[in-house]
Amino acid sequence: MLERRELLISMAVVAVVTTSGCSPLAADAAAQAPVRGTPGSAGVGDSIFPGAGNGGYDVAHYALDLTVEPKSRAALSGTSTITAKATQNLSRFNLDLSRLTVERVEVDGTTAKFSRKGNELTITPSNPIAKGAKFATVITYHGTPKVLPGLIGGSQDGWIKTDDGAFVMGEPLGAMTWHPVNNTVHDPATYDVAVTVPAGLTGVSNGRYVGKESADFGRNTFRWSNRTQTIPYAATLAVGKFTLETGKTKAGVPIVNAVDPRHHASSRKALEEIPAIIAWGEKLFGPYPVDSAGAIIDHAPKIGAALETIGRPVYGKTPTSTVMAHEYAHQWFGNSVRFSDWSQIWLNEGFATYAMWMWDEERGRATTQEWFDGVYRVPAEDKFWAPVPGKPATGKELFGDPVYYRGAMVLHKVRQAVGDKVFSKILKAWTAEHRNRTAVIEQFISLTEKMSGKPTRKIFDVWLFGKGKPKKP
Ligand code: TRP
Ligand code: ZN
């Protein structure tokens, strides 16, 4: 005891001596010596979208304060305050932003220089930022967002206009059509969204509903707070005529549904299923990984697809509960467990599609075997059997039928090989081990072998990485 105390005291003395030996002036100069930084990279090297995302910093939080005037020439205006931490000494850094006009950028309260080139917004702070430092970037911007061409039939990527407003479906890259962003699954963050809209309209986003306040010119501000780590494509904003309906899941997570009045009656049945879908998901996949739940049901007859925006998926029309189960499954598979490269999209779509088959089985509509057999009937000559679902080569292949349906078949074969009980254990272990993290397909394959003790790799070779229709179902 005593020895240790003496040791501590003598160390303290040494510390005092050292500090006093250094003049206060010299210490100040050292603190102020500018760090020499290098530019953060303009992409994170994804195999399909090499320019998406940026390096050199890690975003913690986006605070968006936006005004949406659907009828104005500048439909969107406001500020984004991005809190981030430098992961290197940074002389400058990039954000991704598609079109829109940047008016002003501040870093830590000081005006920063910025330039634009393609989808890259390059920000040069007045002083380099030291590695490890937290810094706040405030970007004031406005414009009329322009959606990117969709990679999936009957959809678009980004800000989608409707007859009374707009909503965002931003997978894979459309997040950058509405706010400056580190557009990669490697940099999830929390979001606060305050959206001010004309009287009669409602602004909706992810997370918990904080409330509504009146603003100038008869407008209203709607505030949303999303505390779950969110990848950029899973964040959304919707503006239009909506009724907000609230509830709770069986575990007490708040539900907020935003429903276009034209879909009020037709959406009752599916919306009432939300607590049951989430409870079923928890039984099969483990704890629900999001702090909120619900749906945004808008009216966009031309948009055929739905997107799994975090906690609160977006639909362009009344969804079936089968589609809802798919979007909810993505909360575990995609939003919580994330692929590390877009070519591994099977980890999202194969799983969500198989979950949807299992939901139909649960509800007594069609068995997973019937779903499987129906897909297997596609003739061998069909181009459906050509791409490799485990490794799409182009953006177009990411959301193609092979990834979804052949992707689901793989999981059916695995489930048959290991049995229902082990299969569910595997899914739960997967979502637990990689919760709020990225993962790769190889890790899933090893997990199935480890947990079942069976040589499941053969199934993946044939059904996930094989070319052509497997000879036997
Ligand atoms: N992830 C969506 C799903 O399967 C599909 C999708 C991808 C999408 N990109 C989109 C839907 C853009 C709408 C818009 O559930
Ligand atoms: Zn999906």
Tab-separated table of C-alpha atoms and ligand atoms in Angstrom:
chain	number	residue	atom	x	y	z
A	1	MET	CA	0.000	0.000	0.000
A	2	LEU	CA	2.526	2.512	1.249
A	3	GLU	CA	4.928	1.723	-1.500
A	4	ARG	CA	2.348	2.376	-4.107
A	5	ARG	CA	1.365	5.671	-2.547
A	6	GLU	CA	4.956	6.843	-2.454
A	7	LEU	CA	5.364	5.902	-6.038
A	8	LEU	CA	2.334	7.965	-6.995
A	9	ILE	CA	3.591	10.958	-5.027
A	10	SER	CA	7.028	10.855	-6.579
A	11	MET	CA	5.421	10.620	-10.035
A	12	ALA	CA	3.331	13.696	-9.260
A	13	VAL	CA	6.432	15.607	-8.257
A	14	VAL	CA	8.136	14.693	-11.501
A	15	ALA	CA	5.068	15.865	-13.400
A	16	VAL	CA	5.062	19.223	-11.626
A	17	VAL	CA	8.751	19.707	-12.257
A	18	THR	CA	8.367	18.914	-15.922
A	19	THR	CA	5.492	21.311	-16.448
A	20	SER	CA	7.147	24.146	-14.592
A	21	GLY	CA	10.281	23.574	-16.592
A	22	CYS	CA	8.358	24.463	-19.708
A	23	SER	CA	7.531	28.164	-20.005
A	24	PRO	CA	3.834	29.028	-20.410
A	25	LEU	CA	4.663	30.878	-23.602
A	26	ALA	CA	6.279	27.864	-25.186
A	27	ALA	CA	3.300	25.706	-24.205
A	28	ASP	CA	0.901	28.121	-25.911
A	29	ALA	CA	2.955	28.208	-29.049
A	30	ALA	CA	2.902	24.413	-29.186
A	31	ALA	CA	-0.871	24.322	-28.843
A	32	GLN	CA	-1.274	26.829	-31.624
A	33	ALA	CA	1.226	25.373	-34.028
A	34	PRO	CA	-0.950	24.670	-37.049
A	35	VAL	CA	-1.279	21.007	-37.902
A	36	ARG	CA	-0.257	20.146	-41.402
A	37	GLY	CA	-3.056	18.233	-42.995
A	38	THR	CA	-3.614	16.339	-46.189
A	39	PRO	CA	-6.875	16.189	-48.185
A	40	GLY	CA	-9.480	13.593	-47.226
A	41	SER	CA	-10.135	11.170	-50.068
A	42	ALA	CA	-13.005	11.845	-52.474
A	43	GLY	CA	-14.338	8.268	-52.425
A	44	VAL	CA	-14.128	5.133	-50.309
A	45	GLY	CA	-13.311	2.754	-53.143
A	46	ASP	CA	-16.539	0.802	-53.397
A	47	SER	CA	-16.283	-1.715	-56.249
A	48	ILE	CA	-19.480	-0.453	-57.897
A	49	PHE	CA	-19.596	3.194	-56.778
A	50	PRO	CA	-15.933	4.157	-56.237
A	51	GLY	CA	-16.682	7.893	-55.977
A	52	ALA	CA	-19.396	7.606	-53.336
A	53	GLY	CA	-18.506	8.572	-49.774
A	54	ASN	CA	-15.385	10.366	-48.619
A	55	GLY	CA	-12.439	9.739	-46.338
A	56	GLY	CA	-10.685	11.627	-43.556
A	57	TYR	CA	-13.552	12.064	-41.155
A	58	ASP	CA	-16.418	10.255	-39.480
A	59	VAL	CA	-19.832	11.891	-39.251
A	60	ALA	CA	-21.553	11.603	-35.859
A	61	HIS	CA	-24.688	13.611	-36.553
A	62	TYR	CA	-26.629	15.490	-39.217
A	63	ALA	CA	-28.873	18.301	-37.976
A	64	LEU	CA	-30.986	19.405	-40.930
A	65	ASP	CA	-33.089	22.523	-40.709
A	66	LEU	CA	-34.970	22.696	-43.980
A	67	THR	CA	-37.823	24.579	-45.567
A	68	VAL	CA	-39.744	22.850	-48.314
A	69	GLU	CA	-41.944	24.937	-50.604
A	70	PRO	CA	-43.141	22.440	-53.184
A	71	LYS	CA	-44.417	25.161	-55.529
A	72	SER	CA	-41.377	27.431	-55.323
A	73	ARG	CA	-38.461	27.439	-57.744
A	74	ALA	CA	-36.219	26.689	-54.790
A	75	ALA	CA	-38.275	23.842	-53.383
A	76	LEU	CA	-35.681	23.105	-50.711
A	77	SER	CA	-33.617	25.528	-48.626
A	78	GLY	CA	-31.939	25.532	-45.262
A	79	THR	CA	-28.887	24.466	-43.359
A	80	SER	CA	-27.189	21.248	-42.509
A	81	THR	CA	-24.990	21.122	-39.428
A	82	ILE	CA	-22.690	18.144	-39.634
A	83	THR	CA	-20.798	17.088	-36.527
A	84	ALA	CA	-17.814	14.911	-37.357
A	85	LYS	CA	-14.454	13.717	-36.086
A	86	ALA	CA	-11.298	13.924	-38.172
A	87	THR	CA	-9.635	10.554	-38.750
A	88	GLN	CA	-6.463	12.151	-40.132
A	89	ASN	CA	-4.911	15.609	-40.074
A	90	LEU	CA	-7.233	17.205	-42.610
A	91	SER	CA	-6.342	20.095	-44.880
A	92	ARG	CA	-9.652	19.780	-46.687
A	93	PHE	CA	-12.483	17.289	-47.048
A	94	ASN	CA	-15.365	16.406	-49.332
A	95	LEU	CA	-19.067	15.799	-49.013
A	96	ASP	CA	-21.302	14.353	-51.721
A	97	LEU	CA	-23.970	16.668	-53.114
A	98	SER	CA	-25.881	16.422	-56.366
A	99	ARG	CA	-26.720	19.821	-57.854
A	100	LEU	CA	-28.333	22.268	-55.356
A	101	THR	CA	-26.650	25.602	-54.679
A	102	VAL	CA	-24.330	26.007	-51.715
A	103	GLU	CA	-24.447	29.557	-50.372
A	104	ARG	CA	-22.059	29.416	-47.472
A	105	VAL	CA	-19.965	26.979	-45.450
A	106	GLU	CA	-18.654	27.442	-41.922
A	107	VAL	CA	-16.327	25.127	-40.056
A	108	ASP	CA	-16.293	25.621	-36.282
A	109	GLY	CA	-17.840	29.045	-36.663
A	110	THR	CA	-15.392	30.349	-39.269
A	111	THR	CA	-16.206	30.809	-42.938
A	112	ALA	CA	-14.614	28.095	-45.042
A	113	LYS	CA	-13.770	28.055	-48.748
A	114	PHE	CA	-15.596	25.559	-50.869
A	115	SER	CA	-15.729	24.379	-54.472
A	116	ARG	CA	-17.930	22.057	-56.513
A	117	LYS	CA	-17.099	19.465	-59.130
A	118	GLY	CA	-19.647	16.849	-60.192
A	119	ASN	CA	-21.112	15.410	-57.021
A	120	GLU	CA	-18.164	16.458	-54.869
A	121	LEU	CA	-18.382	19.455	-52.557
A	122	THR	CA	-14.844	20.242	-51.372
A	123	ILE	CA	-14.496	22.249	-48.174
A	124	THR	CA	-11.240	23.895	-47.126
A	125	PRO	CA	-11.366	25.141	-43.540
A	126	SER	CA	-9.303	28.232	-42.691
A	127	ASN	CA	-7.014	26.001	-40.580
A	128	PRO	CA	-6.368	22.286	-40.977
A	129	ILE	CA	-8.234	20.048	-38.550
A	130	ALA	CA	-6.174	17.834	-36.243
A	131	LYS	CA	-6.677	14.086	-36.292
A	132	GLY	CA	-9.135	13.131	-33.578
A	133	ALA	CA	-10.669	16.620	-33.340
A	134	LYS	CA	-14.422	17.016	-33.434
A	135	PHE	CA	-15.622	19.740	-35.759
A	136	ALA	CA	-18.924	21.214	-36.889
A	137	THR	CA	-19.631	22.146	-40.499
A	138	VAL	CA	-22.642	24.329	-41.280
A	139	ILE	CA	-23.730	24.364	-44.904
A	140	THR	CA	-26.382	26.794	-46.100
A	141	TYR	CA	-27.916	25.655	-49.377
A	142	HIS	CA	-30.969	25.783	-51.590
A	143	GLY	CA	-32.336	24.585	-54.910
A	144	THR	CA	-34.762	22.258	-56.549
A	145	PRO	CA	-33.562	18.709	-55.999
A	146	LYS	CA	-33.304	16.524	-59.054
A	147	VAL	CA	-33.767	12.791	-58.715
A	148	LEU	CA	-31.175	10.360	-60.105
A	149	PRO	CA	-32.232	7.616	-62.503
A	150	GLY	CA	-33.406	4.585	-60.541
A	151	LEU	CA	-31.567	1.280	-60.779
A	152	ILE	CA	-34.706	-0.706	-60.120
A	153	GLY	CA	-37.674	-0.855	-62.480
A	154	GLY	CA	-40.431	1.635	-61.632
A	155	SER	CA	-38.359	3.668	-59.205
A	156	GLN	CA	-36.089	6.661	-58.986
A	157	ASP	CA	-33.176	7.410	-56.711
A	158	GLY	CA	-33.490	10.415	-54.426
A	159	TRP	CA	-35.973	13.262	-54.142
A	160	ILE	CA	-39.198	12.156	-55.832
A	161	LYS	CA	-41.851	14.804	-56.559
A	162	THR	CA	-45.515	14.084	-55.908
A	163	ASP	CA	-48.619	16.119	-56.732
A	164	ASP	CA	-48.625	17.687	-53.251
A	165	GLY	CA	-44.949	17.627	-52.273
A	166	ALA	CA	-42.111	15.113	-52.434
A	167	PHE	CA	-40.482	12.178	-50.666
A	168	VAL	CA	-37.002	10.692	-50.640
A	169	MET	CA	-36.081	7.146	-51.661
A	170	GLY	CA	-32.323	7.416	-51.822
A	171	GLU	CA	-30.875	3.953	-52.454
A	172	PRO	CA	-28.193	3.605	-53.593
A	173	LEU	CA	-26.981	7.193	-54.015
A	174	GLY	CA	-29.988	9.544	-53.844
A	175	ALA	CA	-29.230	10.861	-50.333
A	176	MET	CA	-27.005	13.433	-52.008
A	177	THR	CA	-29.994	14.865	-53.909
A	178	TRP	CA	-31.378	16.443	-50.700
A	179	HIS	CA	-28.471	17.100	-48.356
A	180	PRO	CA	-24.646	17.224	-48.341
A	181	VAL	CA	-23.611	13.831	-47.066
A	182	ASN	CA	-20.871	11.280	-46.597
A	183	ASN	CA	-22.689	8.962	-48.965
A	184	THR	CA	-21.464	5.556	-47.834
A	185	VAL	CA	-22.667	2.680	-45.655
A	186	HIS	CA	-19.348	2.979	-43.821
A	187	ASP	CA	-20.401	6.203	-42.124
A	188	PRO	CA	-23.738	5.879	-40.336
A	189	ALA	CA	-24.890	8.782	-38.140
A	190	THR	CA	-27.858	10.042	-36.151
A	191	TYR	CA	-30.216	12.646	-37.631
A	192	ASP	CA	-32.337	15.520	-36.370
A	193	VAL	CA	-34.625	16.857	-39.058
A	194	ALA	CA	-36.668	20.036	-38.689
A	195	VAL	CA	-38.784	20.667	-41.747
A	196	THR	CA	-40.839	23.800	-42.303
A	197	VAL	CA	-43.691	23.500	-44.778
A	198	PRO	CA	-46.651	25.582	-45.991
A	199	ALA	CA	-49.899	25.466	-44.010
A	200	GLY	CA	-51.874	22.314	-44.740
A	201	LEU	CA	-48.807	20.180	-45.450
A	202	THR	CA	-46.912	17.873	-43.106
A	203	GLY	CA	-43.177	17.139	-43.015
A	204	VAL	CA	-42.100	13.628	-42.007
A	205	SER	CA	-38.749	11.973	-41.340
A	206	ASN	CA	-37.266	9.073	-39.375
A	207	GLY	CA	-37.035	8.545	-35.645
A	208	ARG	CA	-39.313	9.968	-32.997
A	209	TYR	CA	-41.775	12.744	-33.643
A	210	VAL	CA	-40.798	15.688	-31.446
A	211	GLY	CA	-43.692	17.950	-32.395
A	212	LYS	CA	-45.047	20.745	-34.526
A	213	GLU	CA	-44.616	24.514	-34.090
A	214	SER	CA	-45.936	27.417	-36.089
A	215	ALA	CA	-43.392	29.331	-38.111
A	216	ASP	CA	-43.495	32.557	-40.152
A	217	PHE	CA	-45.853	33.051	-43.100
A	218	GLY	CA	-48.407	30.591	-41.790
A	219	ARG	CA	-45.946	27.728	-42.122
A	220	ASN	CA	-45.398	24.919	-39.664
A	221	THR	CA	-42.206	23.281	-38.515
A	222	PHE	CA	-42.198	19.528	-37.871
A	223	ARG	CA	-39.339	18.100	-35.798
A	224	TRP	CA	-38.025	14.539	-35.917
A	225	SER	CA	-35.220	13.025	-33.885
A	226	ASN	CA	-33.596	9.814	-35.058
A	227	ARG	CA	-31.137	8.339	-32.509
A	228	THR	CA	-30.425	5.074	-34.325
A	229	GLN	CA	-27.191	4.921	-36.312
A	230	THR	CA	-28.422	5.447	-39.868
A	231	ILE	CA	-26.738	4.975	-43.221
A	232	PRO	CA	-27.468	7.826	-45.643
A	233	TYR	CA	-29.738	5.911	-48.019
A	234	ALA	CA	-31.948	4.875	-45.091
A	235	ALA	CA	-32.763	8.477	-44.138
A	236	THR	CA	-35.844	10.076	-45.623
A	237	LEU	CA	-37.938	13.211	-45.756
A	238	ALA	CA	-41.509	13.383	-47.021
A	239	VAL	CA	-43.653	16.455	-47.490
A	240	GLY	CA	-47.293	16.462	-48.501
A	241	LYS	CA	-50.791	16.076	-47.153
A	242	PHE	CA	-50.423	13.422	-44.492
A	243	THR	CA	-52.328	12.325	-41.436
A	244	LEU	CA	-50.010	11.338	-38.588
A	245	GLU	CA	-51.213	8.291	-36.679
A	246	THR	CA	-49.450	7.099	-33.553
A	247	GLY	CA	-49.223	3.802	-31.710
A	248	LYS	CA	-46.720	1.480	-30.050
A	249	THR	CA	-45.122	-1.848	-30.854
A	250	LYS	CA	-45.591	-4.753	-28.435
A	251	ALA	CA	-42.229	-3.845	-26.890
A	252	GLY	CA	-43.261	-0.202	-26.486
A	253	VAL	CA	-41.398	1.362	-29.421
A	254	PRO	CA	-43.386	4.375	-30.715
A	255	ILE	CA	-45.084	3.949	-34.076
A	256	VAL	CA	-45.827	6.947	-36.268
A	257	ASN	CA	-47.533	6.399	-39.596
A	258	ALA	CA	-47.846	9.223	-42.103
A	259	VAL	CA	-50.651	8.434	-44.510
A	260	ASP	CA	-51.772	10.290	-47.607
A	261	PRO	CA	-55.555	10.661	-47.106
A	262	ARG	CA	-56.144	9.017	-50.494
A	263	HIS	CA	-54.688	5.829	-49.014
A	264	HIS	CA	-56.383	6.030	-45.640
A	265	ALA	CA	-59.004	3.339	-46.092
A	266	SER	CA	-56.935	0.972	-48.231
A	267	SER	CA	-53.965	1.003	-45.844
A	268	ARG	CA	-55.794	0.060	-42.606
A	269	LYS	CA	-55.191	-3.670	-42.836
A	270	ALA	CA	-51.477	-3.530	-43.572
A	271	LEU	CA	-50.806	-0.775	-40.999
A	272	GLU	CA	-52.514	-2.751	-38.265
A	273	GLU	CA	-50.045	-5.578	-38.933
A	274	ILE	CA	-46.959	-3.501	-38.017
A	275	PRO	CA	-46.779	-4.611	-34.347
A	276	ALA	CA	-47.273	-8.234	-35.418
A	277	ILE	CA	-44.605	-8.019	-38.134
A	278	ILE	CA	-42.088	-6.521	-35.691
A	279	ALA	CA	-42.891	-9.083	-32.971
A	280	TRP	CA	-42.482	-11.871	-35.535
A	281	GLY	CA	-39.176	-10.366	-36.672
A	282	GLU	CA	-37.938	-10.252	-33.072
A	283	LYS	CA	-38.794	-13.912	-32.611
A	284	LEU	CA	-36.889	-14.926	-35.747
A	285	PHE	CA	-34.079	-12.367	-36.059
A	286	GLY	CA	-33.554	-10.968	-32.546
A	287	PRO	CA	-34.278	-7.598	-30.887
A	288	TYR	CA	-35.702	-4.878	-33.153
A	289	PRO	CA	-32.686	-2.635	-33.835
A	290	VAL	CA	-34.427	0.743	-34.340
A	291	ASP	CA	-35.851	3.311	-31.877
A	292	SER	CA	-39.004	3.984	-33.886
A	293	ALA	CA	-41.454	2.323	-36.230
A	294	GLY	CA	-44.179	3.132	-38.711
A	295	ALA	CA	-44.719	3.765	-42.400
A	296	ILE	CA	-44.903	6.661	-44.822
A	297	ILE	CA	-47.627	5.964	-47.349
A	298	ASP	CA	-47.605	8.583	-50.082
A	299	HIS	CA	-49.357	8.797	-53.407
A	300	ALA	CA	-46.938	8.224	-56.296
A	301	PRO	CA	-48.626	5.844	-58.723
A	302	LYS	CA	-45.544	5.609	-60.973
A	303	ILE	CA	-43.224	4.467	-58.190
A	304	GLY	CA	-43.494	0.691	-58.036
A	305	ALA	CA	-40.936	0.051	-55.319
A	306	ALA	CA	-40.772	0.692	-51.580
A	307	LEU	CA	-37.696	1.611	-49.558
A	308	GLU	CA	-36.730	0.440	-46.069
A	309	THR	CA	-35.996	3.936	-44.663
A	310	ILE	CA	-35.045	3.437	-41.055
A	311	GLY	CA	-37.920	2.488	-38.757
A	312	ARG	CA	-40.359	4.086	-41.161
A	313	PRO	CA	-40.247	2.673	-44.708
A	314	VAL	CA	-41.625	4.748	-47.601
A	315	TYR	CA	-44.295	3.460	-49.976
A	316	GLY	CA	-45.668	5.178	-53.085
A	317	LYS	CA	-49.022	3.497	-52.585
A	318	THR	CA	-50.807	1.268	-50.073
A	319	PRO	CA	-48.485	-1.693	-49.471
A	320	THR	CA	-49.458	-5.293	-48.844
A	321	SER	CA	-48.314	-6.723	-45.532
A	322	THR	CA	-45.984	-8.993	-47.578
A	323	VAL	CA	-44.094	-5.951	-48.881
A	324	MET	CA	-44.173	-4.427	-45.416
A	325	ALA	CA	-42.562	-7.577	-43.984
A	326	HIS	CA	-39.804	-7.227	-46.610
A	327	GLU	CA	-39.131	-3.597	-45.637
A	328	TYR	CA	-39.225	-4.439	-41.926
A	329	ALA	CA	-36.802	-7.330	-42.399
A	330	HIS	CA	-34.372	-4.756	-43.822
A	331	GLN	CA	-34.260	-3.063	-40.412
A	332	TRP	CA	-32.175	-6.051	-39.300
A	333	PHE	CA	-30.712	-6.975	-42.701
A	334	GLY	CA	-29.363	-3.804	-44.280
A	335	ASN	CA	-29.987	-1.041	-41.783
A	336	SER	CA	-28.411	-2.728	-38.760
A	337	VAL	CA	-26.191	-5.400	-40.349
A	338	ARG	CA	-24.723	-3.620	-43.388
A	339	PHE	CA	-22.795	-4.919	-46.365
A	340	SER	CA	-19.309	-3.502	-46.709
A	341	ASP	CA	-19.402	-3.182	-50.501
A	342	TRP	CA	-22.371	-2.706	-52.821
A	343	SER	CA	-21.504	-5.954	-54.643
A	344	GLN	CA	-22.607	-7.731	-51.428
A	345	ILE	CA	-26.186	-6.453	-51.683
A	346	TRP	CA	-27.402	-10.055	-51.339
A	347	LEU	CA	-26.925	-9.609	-47.578
A	348	ASN	CA	-29.824	-7.129	-47.818
A	349	GLU	CA	-32.116	-8.251	-50.581
A	350	GLY	CA	-31.734	-12.026	-50.379
A	351	PHE	CA	-32.537	-11.899	-46.662
A	352	ALA	CA	-35.428	-9.429	-46.899
A	353	THR	CA	-36.972	-11.427	-49.732
A	354	TYR	CA	-36.680	-14.711	-47.860
A	355	ALA	CA	-38.114	-13.024	-44.749
A	356	MET	CA	-41.075	-11.964	-46.872
A	357	TRP	CA	-41.599	-15.587	-47.946
A	358	MET	CA	-41.471	-16.647	-44.314
A	359	TRP	CA	-44.021	-13.972	-43.402
A	360	ASP	CA	-46.391	-15.281	-46.067
A	361	GLU	CA	-45.874	-18.768	-44.667
A	362	GLU	CA	-46.605	-17.464	-41.163
A	363	ARG	CA	-49.842	-15.933	-42.399
A	364	GLY	CA	-50.850	-19.081	-44.289
A	365	ARG	CA	-50.769	-17.427	-47.705
A	366	ALA	CA	-48.038	-19.377	-49.495
A	367	THR	CA	-45.396	-21.632	-48.042
A	368	THR	CA	-41.709	-20.876	-48.542
A	369	GLN	CA	-41.576	-24.111	-50.543
A	370	GLU	CA	-44.321	-22.839	-52.868
A	371	TRP	CA	-42.440	-19.571	-53.338
A	372	PHE	CA	-39.265	-21.556	-54.044
A	373	ASP	CA	-40.971	-23.909	-56.495
A	374	GLY	CA	-42.596	-21.007	-58.314
A	375	VAL	CA	-39.213	-19.391	-58.885
A	376	TYR	CA	-37.571	-22.689	-59.840
A	377	ARG	CA	-40.096	-23.036	-62.660
A	378	VAL	CA	-38.416	-20.166	-64.550
A	379	PRO	CA	-36.951	-21.929	-67.623
A	380	ALA	CA	-33.199	-22.546	-67.691
A	381	GLU	CA	-32.818	-20.437	-70.877
A	382	ASP	CA	-34.230	-17.362	-69.139
A	383	LYS	CA	-31.712	-14.584	-68.437
A	384	PHE	CA	-32.903	-14.760	-64.841
A	385	TRP	CA	-30.323	-17.535	-64.351
A	386	ALA	CA	-27.423	-15.643	-65.939
A	387	PRO	CA	-26.089	-13.156	-63.324
A	388	VAL	CA	-24.346	-14.290	-60.159
A	389	PRO	CA	-26.591	-13.180	-57.270
A	390	GLY	CA	-23.693	-13.242	-54.806
A	391	LYS	CA	-21.662	-10.800	-56.866
A	392	PRO	CA	-23.570	-8.358	-59.060
A	393	ALA	CA	-21.138	-6.720	-61.438
A	394	THR	CA	-22.941	-3.470	-62.257
A	395	GLY	CA	-25.305	-0.996	-60.645
A	396	LYS	CA	-28.122	-2.353	-62.811
A	397	GLU	CA	-27.669	-5.857	-61.420
A	398	LEU	CA	-27.882	-4.741	-57.785
A	399	PHE	CA	-31.650	-4.732	-57.547
A	400	GLY	CA	-32.411	-7.311	-60.224
A	401	ASP	CA	-34.640	-10.343	-59.738
A	402	PRO	CA	-31.673	-12.750	-59.452
A	403	VAL	CA	-30.392	-11.008	-56.299
A	404	TYR	CA	-33.873	-10.992	-54.753
A	405	TYR	CA	-35.366	-14.310	-55.779
A	406	ARG	CA	-32.387	-16.554	-56.410
A	407	GLY	CA	-31.006	-14.816	-53.326
A	408	ALA	CA	-33.978	-16.019	-51.298
A	409	MET	CA	-33.681	-19.538	-52.732
A	410	VAL	CA	-30.174	-19.827	-51.251
A	411	LEU	CA	-31.527	-19.220	-47.776
A	412	HIS	CA	-34.316	-21.718	-48.332
A	413	LYS	CA	-31.739	-24.373	-49.247
A	414	VAL	CA	-29.680	-23.497	-46.171
A	415	ARG	CA	-32.743	-23.674	-43.943
A	416	GLN	CA	-33.640	-27.093	-45.363
A	417	ALA	CA	-30.108	-28.333	-44.778
A	418	VAL	CA	-29.796	-27.140	-41.164
A	419	GLY	CA	-33.431	-27.312	-39.989
A	420	ASP	CA	-35.739	-24.531	-38.778
A	421	LYS	CA	-34.321	-24.305	-35.276
A	422	VAL	CA	-30.680	-23.981	-36.228
A	423	PHE	CA	-31.648	-21.632	-39.067
A	424	SER	CA	-33.290	-19.207	-36.669
A	425	LYS	CA	-30.297	-19.485	-34.310
A	426	ILE	CA	-28.003	-18.612	-37.208
A	427	LEU	CA	-30.075	-15.550	-38.123
A	428	LYS	CA	-30.101	-14.352	-34.524
A	429	ALA	CA	-26.365	-14.881	-34.141
A	430	TRP	CA	-25.814	-12.990	-37.396
A	431	THR	CA	-27.843	-9.939	-36.338
A	432	ALA	CA	-26.276	-9.961	-32.864
A	433	GLU	CA	-22.655	-10.326	-34.003
A	434	HIS	CA	-22.905	-7.659	-36.662
A	435	ARG	CA	-25.473	-5.339	-35.112
A	436	ASN	CA	-24.706	-1.770	-36.201
A	437	ARG	CA	-21.686	-3.001	-38.177
A	438	THR	CA	-20.649	-4.007	-41.662
A	439	ALA	CA	-20.248	-7.636	-42.661
A	440	VAL	CA	-19.250	-9.728	-45.663
A	441	ILE	CA	-20.929	-12.771	-47.227
A	442	GLU	CA	-17.998	-15.030	-46.351
A	443	GLN	CA	-18.703	-14.409	-42.652
A	444	PHE	CA	-22.266	-15.611	-43.111
A	445	ILE	CA	-21.135	-18.758	-44.901
A	446	SER	CA	-18.700	-19.643	-42.107
A	447	LEU	CA	-21.355	-18.943	-39.501
A	448	THR	CA	-23.748	-21.425	-41.120
A	449	GLU	CA	-21.012	-24.081	-41.193
A	450	LYS	CA	-19.914	-23.375	-37.637
A	451	MET	CA	-23.416	-23.356	-36.146
A	452	SER	CA	-24.827	-26.294	-38.057
A	453	GLY	CA	-21.721	-28.453	-38.249
A	454	LYS	CA	-22.738	-29.202	-41.846
A	455	PRO	CA	-20.903	-28.503	-45.112
A	456	THR	CA	-23.286	-25.726	-46.185
A	457	ARG	CA	-20.649	-24.001	-48.333
A	458	LYS	CA	-21.635	-26.251	-51.231
A	459	ILE	CA	-25.104	-24.700	-51.204
A	460	PHE	CA	-23.641	-21.224	-51.607
A	461	ASP	CA	-21.318	-22.368	-54.400
A	462	VAL	CA	-24.281	-23.607	-56.418
A	463	TRP	CA	-27.116	-21.230	-55.508
A	464	LEU	CA	-25.349	-17.959	-54.703
A	465	PHE	CA	-22.194	-18.026	-56.794
A	466	GLY	CA	-23.172	-20.529	-59.488
A	467	LYS	CA	-24.009	-19.544	-63.039
A	468	GLY	CA	-27.102	-20.992	-64.664
A	469	LYS	CA	-30.052	-22.873	-63.255
A	470	PRO	CA	-29.107	-25.591	-60.748
A	471	LYS	CA	-29.948	-29.026	-62.141
A	472	LYS	CA	-31.937	-30.145	-59.109
A	473	PRO	CA	-34.251	-27.920	-57.041
B	1	TRP	N1	-34.204	-1.707	-51.141
B	1	TRP	C1	-35.466	-1.608	-51.841
B	1	TRP	C2	-36.249	-2.857	-51.455
B	1	TRP	O1	-35.986	-3.917	-51.938
B	1	TRP	C3	-35.339	-1.494	-53.304
B	1	TRP	C4	-34.793	-0.205	-53.822
B	1	TRP	C5	-33.516	0.078	-54.146
B	1	TRP	C6	-35.507	0.989	-54.055
B	1	TRP	N2	-33.398	1.357	-54.579
B	1	TRP	C7	-34.596	1.955	-54.539
B	1	TRP	C8	-36.832	1.347	-53.920
B	1	TRP	C9	-34.986	3.244	-54.862
B	1	TRP	C10	-37.216	2.622	-54.256
B	1	TRP	C11	-36.305	3.562	-54.722
B	1	TRP	O2	-37.048	-2.861	-50.600
B	2	ZN	ZN	-35.437	-5.035	-50.316
